[in-house]
Amino acid sequence: MTKMSGAQAVVEALKRQKVEAIFGIIGGAVLPIYDVLYETPEIRHILARHEQCAAHAADGYARASGRPGVCMATSGPGATNLVTGIANAYMDSSPIIALTGQVNAFAVNSSYLIGKDAFQEADIIGITTPVTKYNYQPKKASEIPKIVKQAFYIATTGRPGPVLIDLPKNVQSETAEMKFTDNVEIRGYKPKTDPHLGQVKKAVELLFKAERPVILAGGGIIASNASPELLALAELLMSPVTTPLMGKGCFPENHPLSLGNLGMHGTRAATKLILEADVLLAVGTRFSDRTTGKLDEFCPDAKIIHIDIDTAEIGKNVDVDIPIVADAKKALKEIYKYLTKKLQKKESSQWFKRVQEVKDQLKDEVSGGEKDLKPPRLIKELRKILPNNAIVTTEVGQNQMWAALHFTAYEPRTFISSGGLGTMGFGFPASIGAKVACPDRPVVDIAGDGSFRMTEQDLACSVQEKIPVTVIVLNNSVLGMVAQWQRLFYGRRYSAVNLGSVPDFVKLAEAYGAKGTRVGSLKEFSNAVRKAIKSEVTTVIDVPISPEENVFPMIPAGAGLKGMVKSEEEL
Amino acid sequence: MDEKSHIIAAIVEHKPGVLYSVANMFRRRNFNIESISVGPTEKNDLARMTITVNGDEKLVEQVIKQMNKLIDVIKVSRLDPTNIVSREMALVKITTHDAKARSDIINYADIFRARVVDVSSETLMAEITGGSDKIDAFIDLMRPFGVKEVARTGITALSRGAKSVRIE
Ligand SMILES: Cc1ncc(C[n+]2csc(CCOP(=O)(O)OP(=O)(O)O)c2C)c(N)n1
């Protein structure tokens, strides 16, 4: 037992969790914690310029490192500004801890402020209940050590997700005897990680007999660090692997068995081959509507095995034949163990040949002259320049879909994108978080001009805190993805999508003390990227592209996988 | 699939905010609560929620899984309707225009084993306990007299015999 203030207990508990960085913005209701941080060199505080950026940065940190990211904000508007970032982390199962200040629960002069609409009071517990895995509001300082410990435990175990701790100011100031323990006992929370043996054996039986297996590998593979197990199983089965957006990178995309992404803008090979599957092994994925298209046309002839750590995902969207509730890594290990007893690794198979044939047929051709700044070419060029372990984040819209389609990801945690919520403005602050987690690797945000404007103010943070990242603005002067829908489905009635040519992104970067450069050819682009990833200061590369580009292939909203088209003419 | 009423019993942490998080989950997932009753259990840090939902098999399974996912929900079970005692209580305030009406109501109340718990010159209040159907029937019967106010508790239920939803 040690006597200390609530604020000290918060910081001490964070240190015990080996937190190295907090992304946040100060305010009245978190002054006591910031006062403690002032003398805590072990924890680096990174001053964001908007709380949304702080939350996305914590999220990017978590996705790049696999360790929970921490963000902090003051009460009221500070806390509500975090909400988009928290909701984003929730949708993509990313472990972040959000600390918010709150008005006094019991003020020194015994006036109770919570619930009285005090200055800068917001009911952040009520607001975030649907978008957090759990949230806490300690009423006494002595509860803090246990709460912080539990918060990290909940955020990082089972299906990961955000946890918020709302700290009334008086609780931060109050002193108490603190007891720090390593034990966590939450009677309503016992995540099940070991697969049921009977179910594993059924899955093994089905996979053993499968003639045309396909693996759909989602974000759960990345969360459970199951890439080696996935690779081993895919090779043993000679099964091609496709990933929804969240799984991108969990399987090396240059592998002969990789089909690339599945979804609204997935690859044609993945879309075609998954429909030929007789057994679909879906791991750590929630069958989002963006992935499956119309449900009754999603693999109607395949038997489906679904492995997920979240029981509630089983049968939520797709009815499955063999559910396995377990940690992906453990389940894949078990399946592999029993399958190797029955199956020899083969050099080739009928199905493997078919996979190669379809992949060859449906390879995308990327052509154009030197001055043609076509996004797919730019992204392929970027891949050539970046080392394998470089981290790419994306914004939302066409930029994101081009990146998903054309950036070959080799390793897990190297492709970071807002999948579930589709949050414009995520990529840039997430790149800052990723760079803090992995300072020795280049981090590049593939951006659209619309999205970048939503969080561009954190250029100030990246410059001042010396967190150099590269932002590639695929600048089409429109809200491109929306314009694409208007072009294809609303008779080219371009309502509210024109962004004009403001701002000048080069000048904008320079105004923040970052580097800005505009490129006019593929060559200039590669030179600029090469320079940027070595630069000690953040670089914004402005790449003017045509506002008329479409992302194809595409499955129109409401259609099934079979409805994929590869050009406007096919619609 | 067939839609019908299902009774779900949940043991939850007895602390502020838990009802909110359960109700909020129902709203967010578009599940409809037909009735809910909440109260303390045999242990004072636990509360019991009895929730009736209407829906098909798939929906009830999702409801149970989503409830289980909530950290403050410790245990969730679906009660087998053929093997439970389920009760609801209602207070019904009826207008009584004359002595005849009053004695008729008292007679009906007797048949339904309802108790008259309050009488004024123009009204009479009956307390009735039983299955929801019985309460519906009683209220229907009272309508011609003029039902002024009804307060129902919602269903609460326990499994028969040794089977139980509890935390050891
Ligand atoms: C915060 C937010 N607001 C609105 C949208 C809707 N939306 C989806 S894509 C898009 C256009 C994105 O434009 P830009 O960032 O320029 O990327 P582009 O599609 O042109 O590559 C919009 C407005 C969104 N996803 N997120």
mmCIF file of C-alpha atoms in Angstrom, chain A residues 42 50 55 101 189 266 286 289-290 393 494:
data_model
loop_
_atom_site.group_PDB
_atom_site.id
_atom_site.type_symbol
_atom_site.label_atom_id
_atom_site.label_comp_id
_atom_site.label_asym_id
_atom_site.label_seq_id
_atom_site.Cartn_x
_atom_site.Cartn_y
_atom_site.Cartn_z
ATOM 1 C CA GLU A 42 9.016 7.491 -18.789
ATOM 2 C CA HIS A 50 -7.714 17.825 -31.932
ATOM 3 C CA ALA A 55 -7.819 8.863 -30.462
ATOM 4 C CA GLY A 101 -11.535 14.152 -17.178
ATOM 5 C CA TYR A 189 -15.882 -11.425 -18.419
ATOM 6 C CA GLY A 266 -12.059 -6.681 -53.966
ATOM 7 C CA ARG A 286 -17.532 -10.766 -39.099
ATOM 8 C CA ASP A 289 -21.912 -6.329 -45.733
ATOM 9 C CA ARG A 290 -19.029 -4.609 -47.515
ATOM 10 C CA THR A 393 -2.254 3.926 -43.515
ATOM 11 C CA TYR A 494 -22.475 16.112 -58.796
#
